[in-house]
mmCIF file with all atom_site columns, C-alpha atoms in Angstrom:
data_model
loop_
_atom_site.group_PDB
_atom_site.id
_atom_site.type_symbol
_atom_site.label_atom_id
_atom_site.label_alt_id
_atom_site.label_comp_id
_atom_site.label_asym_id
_atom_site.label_entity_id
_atom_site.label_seq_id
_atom_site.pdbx_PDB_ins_code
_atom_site.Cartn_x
_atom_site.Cartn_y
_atom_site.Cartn_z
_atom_site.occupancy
_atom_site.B_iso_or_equiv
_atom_site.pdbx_formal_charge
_atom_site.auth_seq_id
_atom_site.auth_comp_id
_atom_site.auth_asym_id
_atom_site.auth_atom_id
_atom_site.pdbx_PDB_model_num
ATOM 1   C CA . UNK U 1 1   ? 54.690 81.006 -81.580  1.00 95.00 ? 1   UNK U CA 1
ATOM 2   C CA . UNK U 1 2   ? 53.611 77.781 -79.807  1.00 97.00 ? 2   UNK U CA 1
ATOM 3   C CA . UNK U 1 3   ? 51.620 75.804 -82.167  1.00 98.00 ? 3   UNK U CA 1
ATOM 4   C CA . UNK U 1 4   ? 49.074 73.173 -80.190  1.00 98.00 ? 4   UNK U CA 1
ATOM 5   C CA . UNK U 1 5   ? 48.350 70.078 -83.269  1.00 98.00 ? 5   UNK U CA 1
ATOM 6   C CA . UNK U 1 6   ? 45.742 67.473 -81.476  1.00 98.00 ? 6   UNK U CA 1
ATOM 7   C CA . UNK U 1 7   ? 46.072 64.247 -82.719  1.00 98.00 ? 7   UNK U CA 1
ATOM 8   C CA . UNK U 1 8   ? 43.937 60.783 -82.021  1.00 95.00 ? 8   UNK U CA 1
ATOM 9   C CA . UNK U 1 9   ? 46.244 58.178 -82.805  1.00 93.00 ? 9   UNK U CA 1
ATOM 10  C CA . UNK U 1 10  ? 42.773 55.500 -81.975  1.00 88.00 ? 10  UNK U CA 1
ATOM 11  C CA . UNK U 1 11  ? 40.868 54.664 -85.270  1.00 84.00 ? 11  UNK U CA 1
ATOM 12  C CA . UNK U 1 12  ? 41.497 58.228 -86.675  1.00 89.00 ? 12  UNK U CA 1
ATOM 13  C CA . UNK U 1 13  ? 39.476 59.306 -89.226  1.00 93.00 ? 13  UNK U CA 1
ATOM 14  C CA . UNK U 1 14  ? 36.410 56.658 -88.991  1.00 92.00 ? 14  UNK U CA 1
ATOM 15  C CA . UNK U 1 15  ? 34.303 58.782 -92.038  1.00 92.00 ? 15  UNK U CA 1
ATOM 16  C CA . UNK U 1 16  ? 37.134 56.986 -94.085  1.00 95.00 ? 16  UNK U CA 1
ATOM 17  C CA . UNK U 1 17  ? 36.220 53.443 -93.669  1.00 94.00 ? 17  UNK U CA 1
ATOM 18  C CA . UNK U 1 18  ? 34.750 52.923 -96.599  1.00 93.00 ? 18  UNK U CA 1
ATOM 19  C CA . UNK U 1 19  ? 37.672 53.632 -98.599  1.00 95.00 ? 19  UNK U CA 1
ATOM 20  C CA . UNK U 1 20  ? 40.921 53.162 -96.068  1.00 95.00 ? 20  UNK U CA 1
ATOM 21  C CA . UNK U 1 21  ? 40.937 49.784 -93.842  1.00 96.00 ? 21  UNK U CA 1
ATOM 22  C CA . UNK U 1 22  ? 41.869 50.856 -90.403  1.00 95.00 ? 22  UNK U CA 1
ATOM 23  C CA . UNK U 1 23  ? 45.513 50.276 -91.148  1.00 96.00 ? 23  UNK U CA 1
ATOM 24  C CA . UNK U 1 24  ? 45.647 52.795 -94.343  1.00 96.00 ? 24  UNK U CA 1
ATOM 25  C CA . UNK U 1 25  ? 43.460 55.264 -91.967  1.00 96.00 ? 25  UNK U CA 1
ATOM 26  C CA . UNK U 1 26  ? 46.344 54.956 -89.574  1.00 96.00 ? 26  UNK U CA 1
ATOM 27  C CA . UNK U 1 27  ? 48.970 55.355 -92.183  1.00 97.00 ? 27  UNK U CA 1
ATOM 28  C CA . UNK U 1 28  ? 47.201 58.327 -93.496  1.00 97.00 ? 28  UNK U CA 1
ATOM 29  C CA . UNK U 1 29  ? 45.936 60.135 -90.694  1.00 97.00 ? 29  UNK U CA 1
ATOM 30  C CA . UNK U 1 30  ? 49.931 60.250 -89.583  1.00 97.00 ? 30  UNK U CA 1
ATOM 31  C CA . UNK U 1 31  ? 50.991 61.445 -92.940  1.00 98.00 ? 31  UNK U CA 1
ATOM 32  C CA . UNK U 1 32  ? 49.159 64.338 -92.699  1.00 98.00 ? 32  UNK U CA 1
ATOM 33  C CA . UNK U 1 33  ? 50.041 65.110 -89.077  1.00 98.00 ? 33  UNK U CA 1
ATOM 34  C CA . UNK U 1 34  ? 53.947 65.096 -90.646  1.00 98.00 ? 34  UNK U CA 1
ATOM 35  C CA . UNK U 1 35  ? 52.642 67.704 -93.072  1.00 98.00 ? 35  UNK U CA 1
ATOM 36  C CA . UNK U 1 36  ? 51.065 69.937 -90.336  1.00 98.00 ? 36  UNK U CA 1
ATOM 37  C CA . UNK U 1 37  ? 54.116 69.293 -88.416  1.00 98.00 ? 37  UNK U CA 1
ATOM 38  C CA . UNK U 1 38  ? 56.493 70.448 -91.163  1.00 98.00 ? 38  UNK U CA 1
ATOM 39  C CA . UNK U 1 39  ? 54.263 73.398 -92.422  1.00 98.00 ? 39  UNK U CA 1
ATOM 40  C CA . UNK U 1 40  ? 54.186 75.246 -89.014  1.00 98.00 ? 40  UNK U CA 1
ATOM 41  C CA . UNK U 1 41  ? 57.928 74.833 -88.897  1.00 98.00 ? 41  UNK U CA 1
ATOM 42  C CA . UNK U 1 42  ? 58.193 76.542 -92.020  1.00 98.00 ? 42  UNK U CA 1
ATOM 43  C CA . UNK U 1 43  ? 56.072 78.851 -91.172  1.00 98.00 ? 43  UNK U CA 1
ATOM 44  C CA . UNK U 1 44  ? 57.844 79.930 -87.991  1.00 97.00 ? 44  UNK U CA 1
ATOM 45  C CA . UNK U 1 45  ? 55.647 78.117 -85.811  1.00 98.00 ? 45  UNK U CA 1
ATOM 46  C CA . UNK U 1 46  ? 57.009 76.048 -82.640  1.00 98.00 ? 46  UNK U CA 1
ATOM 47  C CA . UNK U 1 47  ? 54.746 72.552 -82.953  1.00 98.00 ? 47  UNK U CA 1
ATOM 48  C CA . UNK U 1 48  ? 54.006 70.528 -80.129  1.00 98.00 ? 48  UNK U CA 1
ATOM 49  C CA . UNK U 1 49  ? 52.072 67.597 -80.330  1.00 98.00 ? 49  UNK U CA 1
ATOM 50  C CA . UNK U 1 50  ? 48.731 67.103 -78.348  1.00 98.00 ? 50  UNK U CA 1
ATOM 51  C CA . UNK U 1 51  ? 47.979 63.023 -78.444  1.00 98.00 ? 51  UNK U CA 1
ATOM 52  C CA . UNK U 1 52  ? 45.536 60.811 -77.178  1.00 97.00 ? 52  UNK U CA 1
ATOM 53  C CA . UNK U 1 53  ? 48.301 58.085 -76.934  1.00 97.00 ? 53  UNK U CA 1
ATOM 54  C CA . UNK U 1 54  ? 52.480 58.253 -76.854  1.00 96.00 ? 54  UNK U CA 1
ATOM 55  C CA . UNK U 1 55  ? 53.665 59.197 -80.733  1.00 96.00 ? 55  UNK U CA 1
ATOM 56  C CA . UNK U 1 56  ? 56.932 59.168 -82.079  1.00 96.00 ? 56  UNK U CA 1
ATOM 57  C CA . UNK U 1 57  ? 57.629 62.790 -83.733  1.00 96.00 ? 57  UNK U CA 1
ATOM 58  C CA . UNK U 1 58  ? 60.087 64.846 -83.987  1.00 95.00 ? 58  UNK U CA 1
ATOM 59  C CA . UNK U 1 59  ? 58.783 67.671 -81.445  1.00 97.00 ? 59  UNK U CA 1
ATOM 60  C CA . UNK U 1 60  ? 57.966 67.775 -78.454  1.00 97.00 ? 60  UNK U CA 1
ATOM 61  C CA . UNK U 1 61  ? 54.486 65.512 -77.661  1.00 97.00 ? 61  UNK U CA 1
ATOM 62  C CA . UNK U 1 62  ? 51.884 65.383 -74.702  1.00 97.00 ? 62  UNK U CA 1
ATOM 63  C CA . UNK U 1 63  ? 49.708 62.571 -73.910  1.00 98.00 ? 63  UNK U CA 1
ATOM 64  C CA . UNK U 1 64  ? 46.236 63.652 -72.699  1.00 97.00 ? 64  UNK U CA 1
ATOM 65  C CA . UNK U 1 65  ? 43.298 60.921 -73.774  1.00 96.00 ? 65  UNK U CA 1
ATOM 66  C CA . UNK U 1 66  ? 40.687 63.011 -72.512  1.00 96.00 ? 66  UNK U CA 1
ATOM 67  C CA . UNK U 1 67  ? 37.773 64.094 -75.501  1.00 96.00 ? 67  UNK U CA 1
ATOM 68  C CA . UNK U 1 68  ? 39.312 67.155 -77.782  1.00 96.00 ? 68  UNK U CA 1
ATOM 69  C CA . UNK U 1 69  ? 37.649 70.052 -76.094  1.00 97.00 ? 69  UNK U CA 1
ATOM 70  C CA . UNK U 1 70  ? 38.728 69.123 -72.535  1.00 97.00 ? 70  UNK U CA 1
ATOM 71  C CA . UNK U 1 71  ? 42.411 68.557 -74.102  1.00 98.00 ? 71  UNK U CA 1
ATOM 72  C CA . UNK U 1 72  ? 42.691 72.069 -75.374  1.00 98.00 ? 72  UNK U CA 1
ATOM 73  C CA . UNK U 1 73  ? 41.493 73.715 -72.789  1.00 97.00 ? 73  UNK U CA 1
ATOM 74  C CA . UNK U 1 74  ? 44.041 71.879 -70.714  1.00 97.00 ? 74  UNK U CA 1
ATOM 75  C CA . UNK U 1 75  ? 46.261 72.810 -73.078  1.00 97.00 ? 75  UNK U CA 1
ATOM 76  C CA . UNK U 1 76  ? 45.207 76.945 -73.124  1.00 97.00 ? 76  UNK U CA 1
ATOM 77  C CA . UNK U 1 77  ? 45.171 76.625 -69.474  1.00 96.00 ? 77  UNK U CA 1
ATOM 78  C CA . UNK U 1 78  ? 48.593 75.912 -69.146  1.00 95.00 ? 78  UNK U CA 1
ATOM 79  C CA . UNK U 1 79  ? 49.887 78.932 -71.265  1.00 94.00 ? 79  UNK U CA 1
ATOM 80  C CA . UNK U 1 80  ? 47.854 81.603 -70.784  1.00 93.00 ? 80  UNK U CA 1
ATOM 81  C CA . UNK U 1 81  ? 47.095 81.161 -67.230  1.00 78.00 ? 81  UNK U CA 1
ATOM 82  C CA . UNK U 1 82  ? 43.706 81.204 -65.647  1.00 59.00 ? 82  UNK U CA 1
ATOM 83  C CA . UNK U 1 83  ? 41.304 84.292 -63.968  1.00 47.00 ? 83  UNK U CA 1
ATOM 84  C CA . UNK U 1 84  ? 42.411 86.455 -66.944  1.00 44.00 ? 84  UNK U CA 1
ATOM 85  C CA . UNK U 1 85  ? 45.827 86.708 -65.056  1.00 48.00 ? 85  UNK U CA 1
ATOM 86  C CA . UNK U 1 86  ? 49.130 87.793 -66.961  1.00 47.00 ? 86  UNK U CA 1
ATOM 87  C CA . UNK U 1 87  ? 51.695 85.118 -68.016  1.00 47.00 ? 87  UNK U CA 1
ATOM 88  C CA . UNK U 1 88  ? 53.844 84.923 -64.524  1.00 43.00 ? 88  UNK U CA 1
ATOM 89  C CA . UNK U 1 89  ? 57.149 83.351 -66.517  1.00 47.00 ? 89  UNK U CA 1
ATOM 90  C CA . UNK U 1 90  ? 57.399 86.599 -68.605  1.00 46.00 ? 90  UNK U CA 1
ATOM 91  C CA . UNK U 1 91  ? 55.794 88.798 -66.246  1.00 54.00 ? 91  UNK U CA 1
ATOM 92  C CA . UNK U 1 92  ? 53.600 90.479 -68.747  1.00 58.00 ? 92  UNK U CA 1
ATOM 93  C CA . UNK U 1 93  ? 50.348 89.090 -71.259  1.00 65.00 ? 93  UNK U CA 1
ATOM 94  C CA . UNK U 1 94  ? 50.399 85.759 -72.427  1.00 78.00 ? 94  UNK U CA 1
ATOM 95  C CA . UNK U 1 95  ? 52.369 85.481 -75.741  1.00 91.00 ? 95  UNK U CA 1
ATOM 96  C CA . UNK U 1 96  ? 49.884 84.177 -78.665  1.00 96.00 ? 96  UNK U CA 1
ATOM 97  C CA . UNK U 1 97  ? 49.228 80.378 -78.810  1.00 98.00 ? 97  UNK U CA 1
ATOM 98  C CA . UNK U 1 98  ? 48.033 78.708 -81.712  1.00 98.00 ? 98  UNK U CA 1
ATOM 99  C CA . UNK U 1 99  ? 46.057 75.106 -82.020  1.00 98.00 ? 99  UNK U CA 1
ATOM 100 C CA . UNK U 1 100 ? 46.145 73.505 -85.595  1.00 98.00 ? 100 UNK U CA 1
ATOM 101 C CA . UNK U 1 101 ? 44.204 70.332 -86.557  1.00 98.00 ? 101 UNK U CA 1
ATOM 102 C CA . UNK U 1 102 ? 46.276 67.754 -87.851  1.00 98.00 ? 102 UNK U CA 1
ATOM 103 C CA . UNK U 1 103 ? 43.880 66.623 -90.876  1.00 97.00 ? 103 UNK U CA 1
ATOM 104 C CA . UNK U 1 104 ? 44.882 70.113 -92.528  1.00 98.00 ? 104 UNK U CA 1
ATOM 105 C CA . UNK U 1 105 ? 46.586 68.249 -95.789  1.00 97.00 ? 105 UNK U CA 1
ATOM 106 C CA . UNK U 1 106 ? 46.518 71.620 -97.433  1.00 97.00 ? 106 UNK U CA 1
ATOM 107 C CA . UNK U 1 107 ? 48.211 73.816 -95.383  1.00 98.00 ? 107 UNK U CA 1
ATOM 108 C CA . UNK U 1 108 ? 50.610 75.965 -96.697  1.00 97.00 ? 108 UNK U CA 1
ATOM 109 C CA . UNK U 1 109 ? 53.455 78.313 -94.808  1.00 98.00 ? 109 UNK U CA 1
ATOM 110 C CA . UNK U 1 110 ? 51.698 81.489 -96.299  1.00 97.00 ? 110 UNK U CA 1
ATOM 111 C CA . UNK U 1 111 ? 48.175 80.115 -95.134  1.00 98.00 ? 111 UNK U CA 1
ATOM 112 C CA . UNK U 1 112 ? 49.543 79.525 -91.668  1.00 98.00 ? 112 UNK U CA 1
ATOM 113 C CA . UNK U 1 113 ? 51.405 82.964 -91.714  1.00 98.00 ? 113 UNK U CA 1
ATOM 114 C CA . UNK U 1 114 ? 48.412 85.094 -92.514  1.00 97.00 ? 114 UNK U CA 1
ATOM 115 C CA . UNK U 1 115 ? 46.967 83.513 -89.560  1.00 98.00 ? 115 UNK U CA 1
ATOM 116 C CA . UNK U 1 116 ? 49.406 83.968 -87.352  1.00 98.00 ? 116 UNK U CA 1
ATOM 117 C CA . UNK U 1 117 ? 49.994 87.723 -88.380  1.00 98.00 ? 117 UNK U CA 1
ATOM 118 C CA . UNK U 1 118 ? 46.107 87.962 -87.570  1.00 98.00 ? 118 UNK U CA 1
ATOM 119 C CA . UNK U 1 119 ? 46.743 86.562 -84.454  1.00 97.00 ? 119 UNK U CA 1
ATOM 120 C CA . UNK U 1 120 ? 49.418 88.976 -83.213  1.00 96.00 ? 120 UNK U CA 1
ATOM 121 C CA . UNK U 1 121 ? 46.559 91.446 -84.152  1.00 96.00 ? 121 UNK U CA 1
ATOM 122 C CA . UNK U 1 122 ? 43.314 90.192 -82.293  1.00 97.00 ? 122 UNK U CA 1
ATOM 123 C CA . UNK U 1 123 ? 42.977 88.624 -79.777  1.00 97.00 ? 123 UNK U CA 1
ATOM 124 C CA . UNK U 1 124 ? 41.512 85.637 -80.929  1.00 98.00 ? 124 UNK U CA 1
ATOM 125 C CA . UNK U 1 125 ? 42.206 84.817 -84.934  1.00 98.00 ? 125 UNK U CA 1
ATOM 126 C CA . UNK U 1 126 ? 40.109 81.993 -86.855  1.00 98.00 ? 126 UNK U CA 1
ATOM 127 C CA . UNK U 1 127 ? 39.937 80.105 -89.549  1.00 97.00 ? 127 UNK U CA 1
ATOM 128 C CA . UNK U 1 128 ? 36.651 78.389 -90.270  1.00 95.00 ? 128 UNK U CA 1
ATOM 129 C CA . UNK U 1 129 ? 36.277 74.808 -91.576  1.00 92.00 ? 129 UNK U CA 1
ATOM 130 C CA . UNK U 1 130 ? 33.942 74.506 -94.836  1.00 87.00 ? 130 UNK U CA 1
ATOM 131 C CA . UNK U 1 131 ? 31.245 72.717 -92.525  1.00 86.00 ? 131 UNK U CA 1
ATOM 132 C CA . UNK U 1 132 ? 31.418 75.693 -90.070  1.00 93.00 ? 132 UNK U CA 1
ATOM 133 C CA . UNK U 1 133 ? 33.666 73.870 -87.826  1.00 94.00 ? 133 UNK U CA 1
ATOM 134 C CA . UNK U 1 134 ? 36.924 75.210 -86.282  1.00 97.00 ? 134 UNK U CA 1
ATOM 135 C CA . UNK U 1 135 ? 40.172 74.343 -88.172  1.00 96.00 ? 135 UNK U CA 1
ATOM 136 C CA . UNK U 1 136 ? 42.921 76.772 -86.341  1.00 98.00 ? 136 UNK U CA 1
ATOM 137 C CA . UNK U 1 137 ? 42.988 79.326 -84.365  1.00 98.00 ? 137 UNK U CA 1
ATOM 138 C CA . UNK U 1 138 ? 45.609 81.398 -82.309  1.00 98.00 ? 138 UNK U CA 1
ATOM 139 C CA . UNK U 1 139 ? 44.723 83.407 -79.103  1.00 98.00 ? 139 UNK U CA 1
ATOM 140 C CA . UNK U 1 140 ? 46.510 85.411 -76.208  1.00 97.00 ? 140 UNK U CA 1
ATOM 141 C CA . UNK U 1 141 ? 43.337 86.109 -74.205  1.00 97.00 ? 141 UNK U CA 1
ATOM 142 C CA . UNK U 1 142 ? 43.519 84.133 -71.117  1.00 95.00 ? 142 UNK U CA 1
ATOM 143 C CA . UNK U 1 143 ? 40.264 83.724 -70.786  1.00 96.00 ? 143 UNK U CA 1
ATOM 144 C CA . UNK U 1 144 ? 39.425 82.029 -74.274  1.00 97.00 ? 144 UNK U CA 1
ATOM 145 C CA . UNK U 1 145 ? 38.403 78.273 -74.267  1.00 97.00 ? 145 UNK U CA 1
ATOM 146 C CA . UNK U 1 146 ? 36.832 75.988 -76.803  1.00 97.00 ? 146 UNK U CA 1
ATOM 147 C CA . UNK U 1 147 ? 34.170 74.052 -77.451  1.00 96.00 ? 147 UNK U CA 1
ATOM 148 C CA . UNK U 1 148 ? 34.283 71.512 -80.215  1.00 95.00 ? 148 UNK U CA 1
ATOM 149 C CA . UNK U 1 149 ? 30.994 70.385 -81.372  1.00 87.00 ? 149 UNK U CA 1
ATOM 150 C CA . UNK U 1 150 ? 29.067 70.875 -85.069  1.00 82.00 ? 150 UNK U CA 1
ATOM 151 C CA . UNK U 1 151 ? 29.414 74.382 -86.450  1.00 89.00 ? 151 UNK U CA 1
ATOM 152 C CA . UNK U 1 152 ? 31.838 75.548 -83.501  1.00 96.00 ? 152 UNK U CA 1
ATOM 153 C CA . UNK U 1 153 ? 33.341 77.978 -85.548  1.00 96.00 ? 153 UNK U CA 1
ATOM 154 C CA . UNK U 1 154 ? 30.035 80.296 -84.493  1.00 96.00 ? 154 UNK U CA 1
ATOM 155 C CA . UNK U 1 155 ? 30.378 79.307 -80.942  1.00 96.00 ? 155 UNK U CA 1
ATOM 156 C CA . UNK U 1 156 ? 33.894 80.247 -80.602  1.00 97.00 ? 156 UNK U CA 1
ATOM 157 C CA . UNK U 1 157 ? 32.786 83.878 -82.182  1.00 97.00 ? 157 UNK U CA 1
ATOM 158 C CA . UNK U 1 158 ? 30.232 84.178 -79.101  1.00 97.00 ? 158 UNK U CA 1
ATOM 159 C CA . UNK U 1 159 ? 32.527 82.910 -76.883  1.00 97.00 ? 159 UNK U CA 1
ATOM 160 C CA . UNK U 1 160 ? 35.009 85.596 -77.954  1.00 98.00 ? 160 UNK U CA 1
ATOM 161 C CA . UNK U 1 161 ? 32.173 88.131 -77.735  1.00 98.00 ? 161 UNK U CA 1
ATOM 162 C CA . UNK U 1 162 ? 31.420 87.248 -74.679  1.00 97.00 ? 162 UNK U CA 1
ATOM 163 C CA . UNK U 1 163 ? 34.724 87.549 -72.888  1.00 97.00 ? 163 UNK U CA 1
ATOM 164 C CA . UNK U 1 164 ? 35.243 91.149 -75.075  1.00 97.00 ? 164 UNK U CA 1
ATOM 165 C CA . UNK U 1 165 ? 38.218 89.551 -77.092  1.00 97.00 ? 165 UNK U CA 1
ATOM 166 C CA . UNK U 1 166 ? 38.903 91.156 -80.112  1.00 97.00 ? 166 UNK U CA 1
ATOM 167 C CA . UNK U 1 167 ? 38.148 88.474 -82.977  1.00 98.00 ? 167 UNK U CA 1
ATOM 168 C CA . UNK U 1 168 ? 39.554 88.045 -86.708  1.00 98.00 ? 168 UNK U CA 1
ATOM 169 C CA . UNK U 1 169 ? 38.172 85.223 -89.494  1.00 97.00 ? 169 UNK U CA 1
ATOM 170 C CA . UNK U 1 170 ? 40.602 84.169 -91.308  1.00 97.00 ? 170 UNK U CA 1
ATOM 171 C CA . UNK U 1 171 ? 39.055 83.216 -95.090  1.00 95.00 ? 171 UNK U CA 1
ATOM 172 C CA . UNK U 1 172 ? 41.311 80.509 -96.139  1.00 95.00 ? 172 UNK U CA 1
ATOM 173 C CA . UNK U 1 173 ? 40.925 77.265 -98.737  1.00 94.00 ? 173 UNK U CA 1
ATOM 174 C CA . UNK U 1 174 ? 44.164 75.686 -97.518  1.00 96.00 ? 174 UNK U CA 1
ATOM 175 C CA . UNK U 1 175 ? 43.128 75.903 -93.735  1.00 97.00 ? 175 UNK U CA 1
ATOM 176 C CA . UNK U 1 176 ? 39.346 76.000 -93.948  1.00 95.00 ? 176 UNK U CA 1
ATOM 177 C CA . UNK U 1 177 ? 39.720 72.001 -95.915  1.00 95.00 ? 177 UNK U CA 1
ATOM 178 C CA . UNK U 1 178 ? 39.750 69.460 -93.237  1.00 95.00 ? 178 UNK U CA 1
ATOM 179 C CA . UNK U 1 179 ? 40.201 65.835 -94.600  1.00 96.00 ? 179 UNK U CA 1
ATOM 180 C CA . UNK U 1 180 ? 37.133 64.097 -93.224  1.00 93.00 ? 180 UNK U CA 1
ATOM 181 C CA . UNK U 1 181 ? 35.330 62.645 -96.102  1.00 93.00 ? 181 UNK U CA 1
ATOM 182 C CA . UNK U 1 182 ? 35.857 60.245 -98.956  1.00 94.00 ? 182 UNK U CA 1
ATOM 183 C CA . UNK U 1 183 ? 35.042 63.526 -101.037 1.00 92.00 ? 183 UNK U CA 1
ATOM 184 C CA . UNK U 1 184 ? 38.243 65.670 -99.548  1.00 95.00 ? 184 UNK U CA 1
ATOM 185 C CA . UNK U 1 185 ? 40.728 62.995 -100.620 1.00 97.00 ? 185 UNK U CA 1
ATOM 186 C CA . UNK U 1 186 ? 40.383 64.703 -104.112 1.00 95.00 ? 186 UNK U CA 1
ATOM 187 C CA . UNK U 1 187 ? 40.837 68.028 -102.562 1.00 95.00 ? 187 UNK U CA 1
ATOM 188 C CA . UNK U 1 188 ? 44.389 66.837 -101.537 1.00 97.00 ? 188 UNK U CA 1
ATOM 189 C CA . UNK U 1 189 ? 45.274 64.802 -104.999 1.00 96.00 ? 189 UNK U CA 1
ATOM 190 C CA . UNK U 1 190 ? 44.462 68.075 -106.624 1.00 95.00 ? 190 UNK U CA 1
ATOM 191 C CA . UNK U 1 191 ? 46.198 70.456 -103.893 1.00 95.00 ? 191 UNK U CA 1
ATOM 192 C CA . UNK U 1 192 ? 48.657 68.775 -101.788 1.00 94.00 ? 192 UNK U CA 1
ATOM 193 C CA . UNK U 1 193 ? 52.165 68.507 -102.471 1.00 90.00 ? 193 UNK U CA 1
ATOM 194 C CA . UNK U 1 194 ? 53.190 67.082 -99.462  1.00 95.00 ? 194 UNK U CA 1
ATOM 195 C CA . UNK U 1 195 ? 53.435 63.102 -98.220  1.00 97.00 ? 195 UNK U CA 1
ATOM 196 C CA . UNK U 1 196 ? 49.565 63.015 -97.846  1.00 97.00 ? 196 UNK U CA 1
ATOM 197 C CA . UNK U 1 197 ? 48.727 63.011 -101.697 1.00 97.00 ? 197 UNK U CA 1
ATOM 198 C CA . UNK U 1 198 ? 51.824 61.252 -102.320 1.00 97.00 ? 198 UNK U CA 1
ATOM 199 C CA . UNK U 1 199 ? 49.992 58.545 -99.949  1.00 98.00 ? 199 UNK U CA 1
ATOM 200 C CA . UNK U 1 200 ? 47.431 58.285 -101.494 1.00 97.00 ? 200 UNK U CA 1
ATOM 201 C CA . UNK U 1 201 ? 48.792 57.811 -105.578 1.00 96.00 ? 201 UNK U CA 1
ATOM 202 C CA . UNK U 1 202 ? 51.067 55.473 -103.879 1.00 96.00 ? 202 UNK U CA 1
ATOM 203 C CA . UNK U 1 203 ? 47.467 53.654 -102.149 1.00 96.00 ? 203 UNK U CA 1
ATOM 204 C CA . UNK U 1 204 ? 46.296 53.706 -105.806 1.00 96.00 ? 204 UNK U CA 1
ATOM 205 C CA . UNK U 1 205 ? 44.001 56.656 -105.640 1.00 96.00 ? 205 UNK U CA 1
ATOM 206 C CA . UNK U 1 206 ? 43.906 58.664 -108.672 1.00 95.00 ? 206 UNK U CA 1
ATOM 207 C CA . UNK U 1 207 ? 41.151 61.688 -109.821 1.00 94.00 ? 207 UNK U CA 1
ATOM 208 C CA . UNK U 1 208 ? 38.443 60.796 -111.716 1.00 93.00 ? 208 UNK U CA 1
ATOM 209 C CA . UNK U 1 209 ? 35.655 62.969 -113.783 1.00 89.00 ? 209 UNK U CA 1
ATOM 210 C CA . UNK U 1 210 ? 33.664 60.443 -115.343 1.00 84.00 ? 210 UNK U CA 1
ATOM 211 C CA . UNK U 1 211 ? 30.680 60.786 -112.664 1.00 71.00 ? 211 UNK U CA 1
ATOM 212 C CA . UNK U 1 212 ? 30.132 64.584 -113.982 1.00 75.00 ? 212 UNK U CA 1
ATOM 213 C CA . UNK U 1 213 ? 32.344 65.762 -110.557 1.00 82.00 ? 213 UNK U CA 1
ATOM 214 C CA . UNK U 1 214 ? 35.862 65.130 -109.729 1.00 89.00 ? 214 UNK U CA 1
ATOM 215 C CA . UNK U 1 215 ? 36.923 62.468 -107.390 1.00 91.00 ? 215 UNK U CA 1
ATOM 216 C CA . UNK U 1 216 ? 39.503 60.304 -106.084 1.00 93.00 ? 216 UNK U CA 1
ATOM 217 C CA . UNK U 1 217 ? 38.745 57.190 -107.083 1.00 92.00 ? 217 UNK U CA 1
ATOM 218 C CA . UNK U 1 218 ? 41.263 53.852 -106.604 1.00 92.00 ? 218 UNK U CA 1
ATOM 219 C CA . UNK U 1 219 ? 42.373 52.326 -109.330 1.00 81.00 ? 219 UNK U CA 1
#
């Protein structure tokens, strides 16, 4: 399965400034794209790269600096075809398509395979970020397209009513945490076992208790 991971290489993750200069947001932000990148491998998963500006990966990459939601769409276009129309390279429905955020630091091969067994199922499967945003999905209704703003997660569920696709949710703790805020970085020094919390114990974070809640704290 294609697997769409956007990725702003401009002053990523700006909720982080006031504990990552822009540098260490940089260095960050691309250690957990390498994380994404190597999870949907191991999960079967065929990851292409969706940038606002040329990256160096290992897979294949597109450049399109255009705001998220137009991106995608661009993206979804190109695979499933427009009109509702059937894939004309295969000469039958679109094959399933997935689009992964590349702040998922948590992700797991089993989290990403659940999803993309739901996917084969529905025609649009979800998984829901804690702030009622949209964290993955995979699709193979050519009419589907996004719209990334606040809770989207709901808006995607009437868009997929709207066009009659068959939808699934997804419940998920590895996909549904999104590294936006200072508070998440504990989330991955308690979770992650991939080069994102080993980024940040090398940046000197380390968890911390003392306030009555856990939290990474530098040291």
């Amino acid at each position: 399965m294609e697997v769409i991971v956007p990725f702003s290489t401009g002053r990523p993750k700006s909720r982080l400034s006031d504990v990552l200069s822009p540098d260490e947001r940089s260095e960050f932000a691309r250690a957990m794209l390498d994380d994404v990148l190597e999870t949907v491998a191991a999960a079967g998963g065929d990851p292409r790269v969706l940038a606002t500006d040329a990256v160096d990966v290992d897979h294949p990459a597109t450049v399109d600096d255009r705001p998220l939601t137009e991106a995608v769409n661009a993206a979804l276009d190109a695979r499933l075809g427009a009109d509702g129309e059937d894939d004309a390279e295969t000469d039958g429905p679109a094959e399933p398509v997935a689009v992964v955020m590349a702040d998922l630091a948590l992700a797991t091969p089993a989290a990403l395979d659940r999803l993309f067994a739901a996917g084969r199922d529905a025609d649009v499967a979800m998984a829901p970020g804690r702030g009622g945003g949209t964290n993955a999905f995979v699709t193979s209704h050519p009419e589907f397209r996004v719209d990334y703003h606040g809770a989207s997660y709901l808006d995607h569920r009437e868009i997929a009513a709207e066009i009659g696709a068959a939808f699934a949710a997804v419940d998920s703790q590895r996909l549904g945490t999104d590294v936006d805020e200072p508070a998440d970085l504990a989330e991955v020094l308690i979770h992650g076992e991939g080069r994102s919390a080993a980024w940040l114990r090398e940046a000197g974070f380390a968890l911390d208790a003392s306030g009555g809640r856990v939290a990474a704290v530098r040291k």
